Structures are given as structure tokens and as C-alpha cells.
C-alpha positions in Angstrom: 14.0 -7.8 -33.3 16.8 -9.0 -31.7 19.1 -7.8 -29.2 22.7 -8.7 -28.5 23.1 -10.3 -25.0 26.6 -9.0 -24.5 24.9 -5.4 -25.3 21.8 -6.0 -23.2 24.6 -6.8 -20.1 26.4 -3.7 -20.7 23.1 -1.9 -20.7 21.7 -3.4 -17.5 24.9 -2.9 -15.8 24.4 0.5 -16.5 21.0 1.9 -16.0 18.7 1.3 -12.7 15.5 2.4 -14.1 14.5 -1.2 -14.9 15.1 -4.9 -13.6 14.6 -8.4 -14.3 12.8 -10.6 -13.4 15.0 -12.8 -12.3 15.9 -9.9 -9.2 19.1 -9.1 -10.5 20.2 -5.9 -9.2 21.2 -3.1 -11.9 24.1 -1.0 -11.6 26.5 -3.1 -10.7 29.2 -1.4 -13.2 27.5 2.0 -12.6 28.7 2.3 -8.5 31.7 1.1 -9.8 32.5 4.5 -10.7 29.8 6.9 -9.7 27.1 7.9 -6.4 23.6 8.3 -5.7 22.8 11.1 -3.9 21.6 8.4 -1.4 25.3 7.1 -1.3 26.1 10.7 -0.5 24.0 10.4 2.5 24.8 7.3 4.1 28.6 8.0 3.8 28.1 11.6 5.5 25.1 10.2 8.0 22.8 12.5 6.3 19.6 12.6 5.4 18.5 12.5 1.7 17.4 15.6 1.5 20.4 17.3 2.3 22.3 15.7 0.4 20.9 16.5 -3.2 21.1 20.4 -1.1 25.0 19.6 -0.9 25.9 18.9 -4.3 23.9 21.5 -5.3 25.3 24.0 -3.1 28.4 22.9 -3.7 28.1 22.6 -7.4 29.5 19.0 -7.3 29.9 18.2 -10.7 26.7 15.3 -11.9 26.3 12.7 -15.0 22.6 12.0 -15.2 21.5 8.5 -15.3 17.8 7.9 -16.3 15.6 10.5 -14.4 18.9 10.7 -11.6 21.6 13.2 -11.1 24.9 10.8 -10.2 28.4 11.7 -8.8 31.4 10.4 -10.6 33.4 9.1 -7.3 36.6 11.0 -7.9 34.7 13.9 -8.1 33.5 12.9 -4.9 36.5 12.7 -3.1 37.9 15.2 -4.8 35.6 17.6 -3.0 35.6 15.9 0.7 39.7 15.2 0.5 39.0 19.8 -0.2 36.5 21.3 3.1 36.4 20.6 6.5 32.8 21.2 7.1 31.7 17.4 6.0 33.0 14.1 7.5 32.3 10.3 7.0 30.6 8.3 9.3 33.4 6.6 9.5 35.8 9.5 10.3 33.6 10.5 13.1 33.5 6.9 15.0 37.6 7.0 14.5 37.1 11.1 17.4 35.8 10.3 20.5 32.0 11.4 21.0 32.0 13.4 23.6 35.3 15.7 22.8 34.7 19.0 20.1 37.9 19.2 17.8 39.7 21.1 21.0 39.4 18.5 23.1 36.6 19.9 25.0 33.6 17.6 26.7 30.6 18.8 24.9 27.7 19.2 27.2 24.0 17.0 25.7 21.3 18.5 27.5 17.8 16.8 28.6 14.3 18.3 30.1 12.0 16.7 32.6 9.1 17.9 34.2 10.3 17.8 37.5 13.4 17.8 39.6 12.8 13.8 40.6 12.8 12.8 37.1 16.0 14.5 35.9 17.7 13.4 38.9 16.6 9.6 38.4 18.3 10.4 34.1 20.7 12.1 35.7 21.7 8.3 37.9 20.8 6.5 34.4 23.3 7.7 32.7 26.0 7.9 34.9 25.7 4.3 35.9 26.0 3.7 32.3 29.0 5.6 32.2 30.6 3.5 34.2 29.3 -0.1 32.9 30.9 2.1 29.4 27.0 1.6 27.3 25.9 5.2 27.4 25.6 7.0 24.1 25.0 10.7 23.8 22.1 10.7 21.3 22.9 12.4 17.7 19.7 13.5 17.4 18.5 17.2 19.4 15.1 17.6 17.5 12.1 15.3 16.6 12.0 16.1 12.6 16.2 15.0 12.7 14.9 11.4 13.9 12.3 11.1 11.4 15.0 12.3 8.7 16.9 9.3 10.0 13.6 7.0 11.0 13.0 7.8 7.3 16.0 7.1 5.7 17.4 3.9 7.4 13.6 1.9 8.2 11.6 3.3 6.5 13.6 2.7 2.3 14.2 -0.9 3.4 11.3 -1.7 5.2 8.0 0.2 3.4 7.2 -0.8 -0.2 6.4 2.1 -2.2 3.0 3.4 -1.9 3.3 2.9 1.7 6.7 5.8 1.6 4.0 7.9 -0.3 1.2 7.5 2.4 3.9 7.6 5.8 6.3 10.3 3.6 3.0 12.4 3.5 2.1 12.2 7.1 5.8 13.8 8.1 5.9 16.8 5.8 2.1 17.6 5.7 0.7 17.2 9.7 3.9 16.4 12.2 7.0 18.1 10.6 5.1 21.3 10.6 3.7 21.1 14.0 5.8 19.1 16.0 9.2 18.4 14.4 10.7 21.5 16.1 10.1 19.8 19.1 13.3 17.7 21.1 13.5 14.6 21.8 13.7 14.9 25.7 10.2 17.1 25.5 8.1 14.7 24.4 6.4 12.8 26.9 2.5 10.9 27.1 0.8 14.0 27.4 2.1 15.8 24.5 1.7 13.5 22.1 -1.7 13.9 23.3 -2.5 17.7 23.3 -1.0 17.0 20.0 -3.7 14.7 18.7 -6.1 16.8 19.7 -4.5 19.9 18.0 -5.0 17.7 15.0 -8.9 17.4 15.0 -8.9 20.9 14.8 -6.7 21.0 12.1 -7.3 21.8 8.6 -6.6 18.7 6.1 -4.2 19.1 3.8 -5.1 18.8 -0.4 -4.5 15.9 -2.1 -1.8 16.9 -5.0 -3.8 13.4 -6.7 -7.2 14.8 -7.3 -6.5 18.5 -6.3 -8.8 18.2 -3.0 -9.1 17.6 0.5 -11.0 14.5 2.2 -12.5 15.8 5.1 -12.8 20.1 6.3 -10.4 18.6 9.1 -7.5 16.1 9.6 -9.8 12.5 10.2 -10.0 10.3 13.0 -8.5 7.9 10.8 -5.5 9.5 10.1 -4.6 10.6 13.6 -4.4 6.6 13.9 -2.1 6.1 11.3 -0.1 9.1 12.6 0.0 7.7 15.6 0.6 3.5 14.3 4.1 6.1 12.3 5.1 8.5 15.3 4.7 4.9 17.7 6.8 2.9 15.4 9.2 5.2 15.2 9.9 6.3 19.4 10.1 1.6 18.7 13.2 2.7 16.3 14.4 5.6 18.1 14.8 3.2 21.6 16.5 0.5 19.7 19.2 2.8 18.1 19.7 4.5 21.8 18.6 7.6 21.0 15.4 7.8 23.5 14.4 6.0 26.8 10.5 6.2 26.5 8.1 5.7 23.6 5.6 8.6 24.7 3.1 7.0 22.2 2.6 3.8 23.8 0.0 4.7 26.2 -1.2 7.6 24.8 -4.5 7.5 24.4 -5.8 8.5 20.5 -9.2 9.5 19.3 -11.9 7.0 18.4 -12.6 6.1 14.7 -15.2 4.5 13.1 -14.6 3.7 10.1 -17.1 4.6 7.7 -19.3 1.7 6.3 -18.7 0.9 2.1 -21.7 0.6 0.0 -22.4 -2.4 -1.7 -24.5 -3.7 -5.2 -26.1 -6.5 -4.4 -26.4 -9.3 -6.9 -30.1 -7.8 -9.5 -27.8 -4.5 -9.2 -25.0 -5.9 -10.3 -26.3 -7.6 -13.6 -28.6 -4.7 -14.2 -25.5 -2.4 -14.3 -23.4 -4.7 -16.5 -26.9 -5.2 -18.6 -27.4 -1.6 -19.0 -23.6 -0.4 -19.0 -21.7 1.0 -22.7 -18.1 1.4 -22.0 -16.5 -1.6 -22.9 -13.6 -1.0 -20.5 -15.8 -0.4 -17.5 -17.5 -4.1 -18.4 -14.8 -5.6 -18.5 -13.0 -4.4 -14.8 -16.1 -4.7 -13.0 -16.9 -8.2 -14.4 -13.0 -9.6 -13.6 -13.3 -7.2 -10.4 -16.6 -8.9 -9.1 -15.9 -13.0 -10.3 -12.6 -12.5 -9.8 -12.4 -10.9 -6.6 -9.5 -8.3 -7.8 -8.3 -5.4 -6.5 -8.2 -2.1 -8.7 -4.5 -2.0 -9.4 -4.7 -5.5 -10.0 -7.0 -5.7 -12.6 -5.6 -2.7 -14.7 -1.8 -4.1 -14.4 -3.7 -7.8 -15.8 -1.4 -8.6 -19.1 -2.2 -11.4 -21.3 0.5 -14.2 -20.6 -1.3 -14.5 -17.5 -4.2 -16.0 -18.8 -4.8 -19.4 -20.0 -8.7 -18.2 -22.3 -7.7 -21.8 -24.5 -11.3 -23.1 -26.4 -9.8 -26.0 -24.1 -9.9 -24.0 -21.1 -13.1 -22.7 -21.8 -14.6 -26.1 -22.5 -12.8 -27.7 -19.4 -13.9 -25.2 -17.2 -10.2 -24.3 -16.1 -9.6 -20.7 -17.7 -7.4 -18.9 -15.0 -5.5 -15.8 -14.5 -2.8 -15.4 -12.8 -2.1 -12.7 -10.2 1.4 -11.4 -9.7 1.7 -7.5 -10.2 -0.1 -4.3 -10.0 -0.8 -1.1 -11.7 0.0 2.4 -9.5 0.8 5.9 -10.2 3.6 7.0 -7.8 5.6 10.0 -7.4 8.8 10.3 -8.8 10.2 11.2 -5.8 9.0 7.6 -4.0 10.5 5.6 -7.2 14.1 7.4 -6.5 13.6 6.8 -2.8 13.7 2.5 -2.8 15.9 2.7 -5.8 12.3 1.2 -7.8 12.0 -1.2 -5.0 10.0 -4.2 -6.3 8.8 -2.4 -9.8 8.8 -4.8 -12.4 8.6 -1.8 -15.8 8.0 2.3 -15.8 5.9 3.3 -18.1 6.4 6.6 -20.4 5.5 9.5 -19.6 2.7 11.8 -20.7 4.2 14.7 -19.4 7.4 15.5 -18.5 6.1 18.2 -16.4 4.5 15.7 -14.1 5.4 14.7 -10.4 4.0 11.1 -10.5 5.0 8.3 -13.2 2.7 4.9 -13.4 5.0 1.6 -13.1 4.1 -1.9 -13.0 5.1 -3.5 -8.9 4.7 -6.9 -7.4 2.2 -6.8 -5.6 2.1 -6.0 -1.9 2.5 -9.2 0.1 3.1 -13.1 -1.3 0.1 -13.7 -0.6 -1.2 -11.7 -2.8 -0.3 -13.4 -6.1 -2.1 -16.3 -6.9 -4.2 -18.3 -9.3 -8.1 -17.1 -10.4 -10.6 -19.6 -12.1 -12.2 -18.3 -14.2 -16.1 -18.4 -15.1 -17.3 -19.1 -18.5 -18.6 -16.1 -19.2 -15.4 -14.0 -18.2 -13.5 -16.3 -20.6 -15.8 -15.6 -23.5 -15.6 -11.8 -22.6 -11.8 -11.5 -22.5 -11.7 -13.8 -25.8 -13.8 -11.1 -27.6 -12.2 -8.1 -25.7 -9.3 -9.8 -27.0 -10.0 -10.0 -30.8 -10.9 -6.5 -30.9 -7.9 -4.9 -29.1 -5.9 -7.1 -31.9 -7.4 -5.5 -34.6 -6.8 -2.0 -33.2 -3.0 -2.7 -32.8 -3.5 -3.9 -36.6 -4.9 -0.8 -37.9 -2.4 1.3 -35.3 1.0 -0.7 -36.6 4.2 0.9 -35.4 1.9 3.8 -33.0 1.0 1.4 -30.8 2.9 0.7 -27.5 2.7 -2.7 -27.1 2.7 -3.7 -23.3 0.6 -6.6 -23.1 -2.3 -5.3 -21.1 -6.3 -6.0 -21.2 -7.2 -2.7 -19.9 -5.6 -0.3 -22.4 -5.8 3.1 -24.4 -6.3 3.4 -28.1 -2.0 3.3 -27.9 -1.7 1.3 -25.3 -0.7 3.0 -22.7 -2.3 1.0 -19.2 -5.7 2.3 -17.9 -5.3 4.0 -14.4 -8.0 3.5 -11.2 -9.2 6.7 -12.4 -10.6 5.9 -15.1 -12.7 3.1 -14.3 -13.8 5.0 -11.7 -15.0 8.0 -13.9 -17.0 5.5 -16.2 -18.6 3.6 -12.9 -20.2 7.0 -11.7 -21.4 7.9 -15.2 -23.1 4.3 -15.7 -24.6 5.4 -11.9 -25.6 8.8 -12.4 -27.1 7.3 -15.6 -29.4 4.5 -14.6 -30.1 6.6 -11.1 -27.8 3.9 -8.7 -26.5 3.2 -5.9 -23.4 5.1 -5.5 -20.3 2.4 -5.0 -16.5 2.7 -6.1 -14.4 0.6 -8.2 -13.3 -1.3 -4.8 -17.0 -1.9 -3.7 -16.8 -4.4 -5.9 -14.2 -6.3 -4.6 -16.1 -6.7 -1.7 -19.6 -7.6 -3.7 -17.5 -10.5 -5.1 -16.3 -12.0 -0.8 -20.0 -11.8 0.2 -21.0 -13.2 -2.9 -18.6 -16.3 -2.9 -18.7 -16.9 0.3 -22.9 -16.8 0.3 -22.0 -19.3 -2.6 -19.6 -21.8 -1.0 -21.4 -21.6 2.4 -19.1 -19.5 4.7 -15.9 -21.4 2.7 -13.2 -18.8 4.5 -9.8 -19.8 2.9 -11.6 -20.7 -0.8 -12.8 -17.4 -0.5 -9.2 -15.8 0.6 -7.4 -17.6 -1.7 -9.0 -15.7 -4.9 -9.2 -12.3 -2.4 -5.3 -12.4 -1.8 -6.0 -11.5 1.8 -3.2 -12.3 3.8 -5.5 -12.5 7.0 -8.9 -14.9 7.5 -10.1 -12.3 9.4 -10.3 -9.7 7.0 -12.4 -11.7 5.3 -14.7 -11.9 8.4 -15.0 -8.4 9.1 -16.2 -8.1 5.7 -18.2 -11.2 6.1 -19.9 -10.5 8.8 -22.5 -7.4 7.2 -24.2 -9.7 5.0 -25.6 -11.9 7.8 -27.5 -8.5 9.1 -30.2 -10.2 7.1 -30.6 -12.9 8.9 -30.4 -11.9 12.7 -33.7 -9.7 11.2 -35.3 -13.0 10.5 -33.8 -14.3 13.5 -35.7 -11.5 15.6 -39.5 -12.5 14.0 -39.0 -15.9 14.6 -38.7 -15.4 17.7 -42.0 -12.6 18.6 -43.8 -15.6 16.3 -42.8 -18.3 18.5 -42.1 -16.8 21.9 -44.8 -13.5 22.5 -47.2 -14.6 19.8 -47.0 -18.1 21.6 -47.7 -19.8 18.5 -44.0 -22.4 19.4 -43.1 -21.9 23.4 -41.5 -25.6 23.0 -39.7 -26.1 20.0 -38.3 -29.2 18.7 -34.8 -29.0 17.1 -35.2 -32.6 16.1 -38.6 -32.3 14.0 -38.3 -35.0 11.9 -37.4 -33.8 7.8 -39.8 -34.5 5.7 -39.2 -36.2 2.9 -39.2 -34.2 0.2 -36.6 -32.2 1.3 -33.1 -31.5 0.0 -30.0 -33.7 1.6 -27.3 -31.7 2.8 -23.6 -32.8 1.5 -21.7 -34.1 4.1 -19.2 -31.2 5.1 -21.5 -28.6 4.1 -23.3 -25.7 6.7 -27.2 -26.8 6.3 -28.5 -23.9 8.4 -26.2 -21.2 6.1 -27.3 -23.5 2.8 -30.5 -22.3 4.0 -30.3 -19.2 4.2 -28.8 -18.4 1.1 -31.1 -20.3 -0.9 -33.4 -18.2 0.9 -32.0 -14.8 0.2 -34.0 -13.1 -3.0 -30.6 -11.7 -3.9 -28.7 -15.1 -4.6 -32.1 -16.4 -6.0 -31.3 -13.9 -9.1 -27.8 -14.2 -9.1 -28.6 -18.3 -9.2 -31.1 -17.7 -12.1 -29.2 -15.4 -14.3 -26.6 -18.0 -13.9 -28.6 -20.3 -15.6 -29.8 -18.8 -18.0 -26.2 -18.6 -19.4 -26.3 -22.8 -19.1 -29.0 -22.9 -21.4 
């Protein structure tokens, strides 16, 4: 089927759900004659939540476009001109900030712990008034500041997953506990006391999983709250709503990250040999061989790879990572106006509060080309043949989104499905407990061992934005080597077997010549590692 270009452009200019990969903004004609709730929030200087409530309470006529209600501009301005409660930001600017409609001076109150602090602040305000730079705060309470922060800063700076996480922290742990606090009452002591209270606060149930991660709010969550508040207060200072950042010198409860278990090479090989779920086999091999994030493997499409016979034969088969699959709330999708979203998948249930999307990667470094081992490339060839057969049987019932990992009817396979299959594999075969992301760590570990610690090459595959993130993963793989050092020290010194070791020993004639540029000590450790021996042996079998 072919579509008339003019008809398509007309449709594109009157919708906001889908975006061209060229970056051209959708809904241009739509914006000419109508407002979104966010547009009205910006016009009136209110939060988006208040804007939605206003539309409903004032019974302002709306029209539905895709999932969103929009207000015709003529309807909005008719309502605006026939009421007196609300004013646009521009209309308010036309009036003096410090006087009410009756011409009387509006008093603003700020509270301080001591008279000395209050006098100091009074002198500061009087000095700024003389210079004409003082602006009376427009947010009195923390909850009001947080609303402004999300609308003005968050919707512009955050990606979808970050928005969901930050808004969740605000709704669950900040507003209910300290949202009613006045900005003028916030200080370092207040913030530290709040953090201590959080440690004894029951954790909120995750709506995605239906259960809480921990019994009480964890130190990791508190650190995330601290980062959010610190940044929020920095914005408030920038907007001249606050003078100091109460989080700047606040002590945060110490956090010790949990160590993520990973599989060794022999365990990985055994797991793939006994796994009967083909989707799990494909997903796990791609994550391990290509160092992919779970959302990257579930969002991989057939048009982003070269697995032609020529490419496989010449060892240049590859995949391109330029998008990822993610489940997001409809609220976040609306709030960010579909920012970075390439495709919204059809809903399975209208009552769902979430939708699955294909979106751009989180950072530019995440977009990358990764070369495939021959075995994995051949796996993909066979998998594609089976998928094509299923498409042929189902015909038009198959919703073809060109996904590598898809359901029987073509819809995306979420990370939860892969994780469920992985857990079953672990339980059925008594394997060490890991999650899908652990396989990515396993991949980083063994690529570093294979390439002699080449951080940059490994970073190119993993898509980490900073090399130190690789080093943090890499650090745990040298534990055996450090234990070996202690053993050697015991034998050499305390058992008096080699009190004067000679670092300039002559190389035996039958020793392997190390190529220039390769770390000899690291190479020796790699070849002596039993797990690496198992991995190399298994690779050798595939070449026979």
C-alpha cells in the first residue's frame, strides 16, 4: 500500500503522537488553532495538574486528538475574557509585583531561626530594593516550587525514564512529608532531619511490579532524593526564589551499593546449552556477545544489522543500536510531549496506565555499531527464518514492527518476559541467581580479559558514556589475581623460597612472544584463568 504525500503531511500536521525520524515537529496545524493543557499552564503560570483541573472544573470545551484533549484557542480566549480569577503571565507582569489591585502594598514574610539572621536578610532586601534588583518570591511552599521545577526544568532536561523516576520520588516521598514546608523554613538541619525520618519510612509499592523493593526507604533512594532536591534548590536560586541551597552541605546517609552477581564463562555456556526457550537464548546471547542493555536487545530491529552470508563469511556482520524499548506511563508520555519517542505501540488494554514505546537511546554514546561473533550471527539468521514462517502463517494478523524479539502476533517482548524465562532457566537447572543486566556485566568482564584490558574498545561496545563506569565493573574481576599475589608473597617471603626475586629473569626459549602494545602480565593472567580457558576452548570448537 502507498500513501499520498500531501495526505500524509496533512495528517502529520494535525497529530502529536508520532514523530518523523528527521526530527520535524508534528502537529504544526494543530498548534495553530488549539492549546494543550501544558500550553495553558505556561500561559497562566500554573502547574499542568492545576490546568487539567481548571479545564474540568470550568467545563471548558475540548476536542480529543489521539490520547490528548486539546482546547480550541477561540474557546479558551472566550472563557479567559469572561472571568477575573486567572491572569496570564504577561498580564500579571503589567502590574506591579509588590501591590495588590487596591493599590496596597503586599506583605511578604520570611522566617529565620535567630534575630541576627532576620536582620541580615532585612538589610540584604533593603539593599537590593535600592538597586532595584529585589524580586518577591512567587513560591511560598516547597510543593509549589517542585511543581514549577518539574514544568520549567524537568520537562526540558529529563528523558522519559528520568521523568518517571523523579516525579515518582516527588509524589511518594517529598510532597507527602515536607511539601507543606515554607521555603523560608528550609535549612540544612531541616533537610538532614528529613533524611533520617526517611530511613524509618515504609517504602512505596512499585506500580510496575506490585511490590516494594525494600521494607523501608533505602539509602540509595535517599541519595536520589538528595540529588533531586539539591538540583531543585539550585534552580530556585537561579530563579531568585531562594538565597541558599539547604542541601549543599547536608549529610546524606551512607549508601553501600549491592554487588551484582555475574556468571562465569563455564556457567554461561552451560546455561545456553540447557536453555529450551529460544527467545531467552537469542536475548541472552545478544546481551552477552554485544554488551547490550535489556531495552536495547528488546528494541532491536532487523533493518539495523548486516547478517548477509558475505558479511558473516568475512567476519564483518554487525548490529546498529539506535533505539530502545521501554514501558512508560501515559502521564510521562503526555508531560514530555513524546520527546525522543519514535513509536508508540498499540495498547493491549485501554485501562492500562502504561504504554510500550520505541525511543532514542539515553545518550549519544549509546548509539553504536557492534560487530557480531559468527555463531551469534548464524543464530540470528536461523531465528529470522522461523519468524518469517510465522508471519506467512498468520498473514495480516501479524503486526509487523520488524522486531527481532516479538510475540506470536508481532508485538514487542518486554524485559519482564526475558527475565521470567531466565529465572525459570535458573530454577530448573540450579544455576546462580542473576538478572538480565548481569549478563551485560559478564560481557564487559570477559571482553576486558580477552582484549588485554582495552577500556576504549570495550566502552565502544557497551555504550558507556564514561570510561570510569567500565573501570567500576572491571575492578571485581582482579580479585583472584590479588589473592594470587598474597599466595606468592607467602611462598616467596614467609616460606623463604625466594627472598630476592629477580625481575629481570631471562625469558625461556619456549615462551610465547608477546606482541608489541599488549600488557604481558595481564595476558598471562588471562591465559591462566580457568574460566577463560573454558571460554577459549568452547570458541575453538565452533571453528572446527
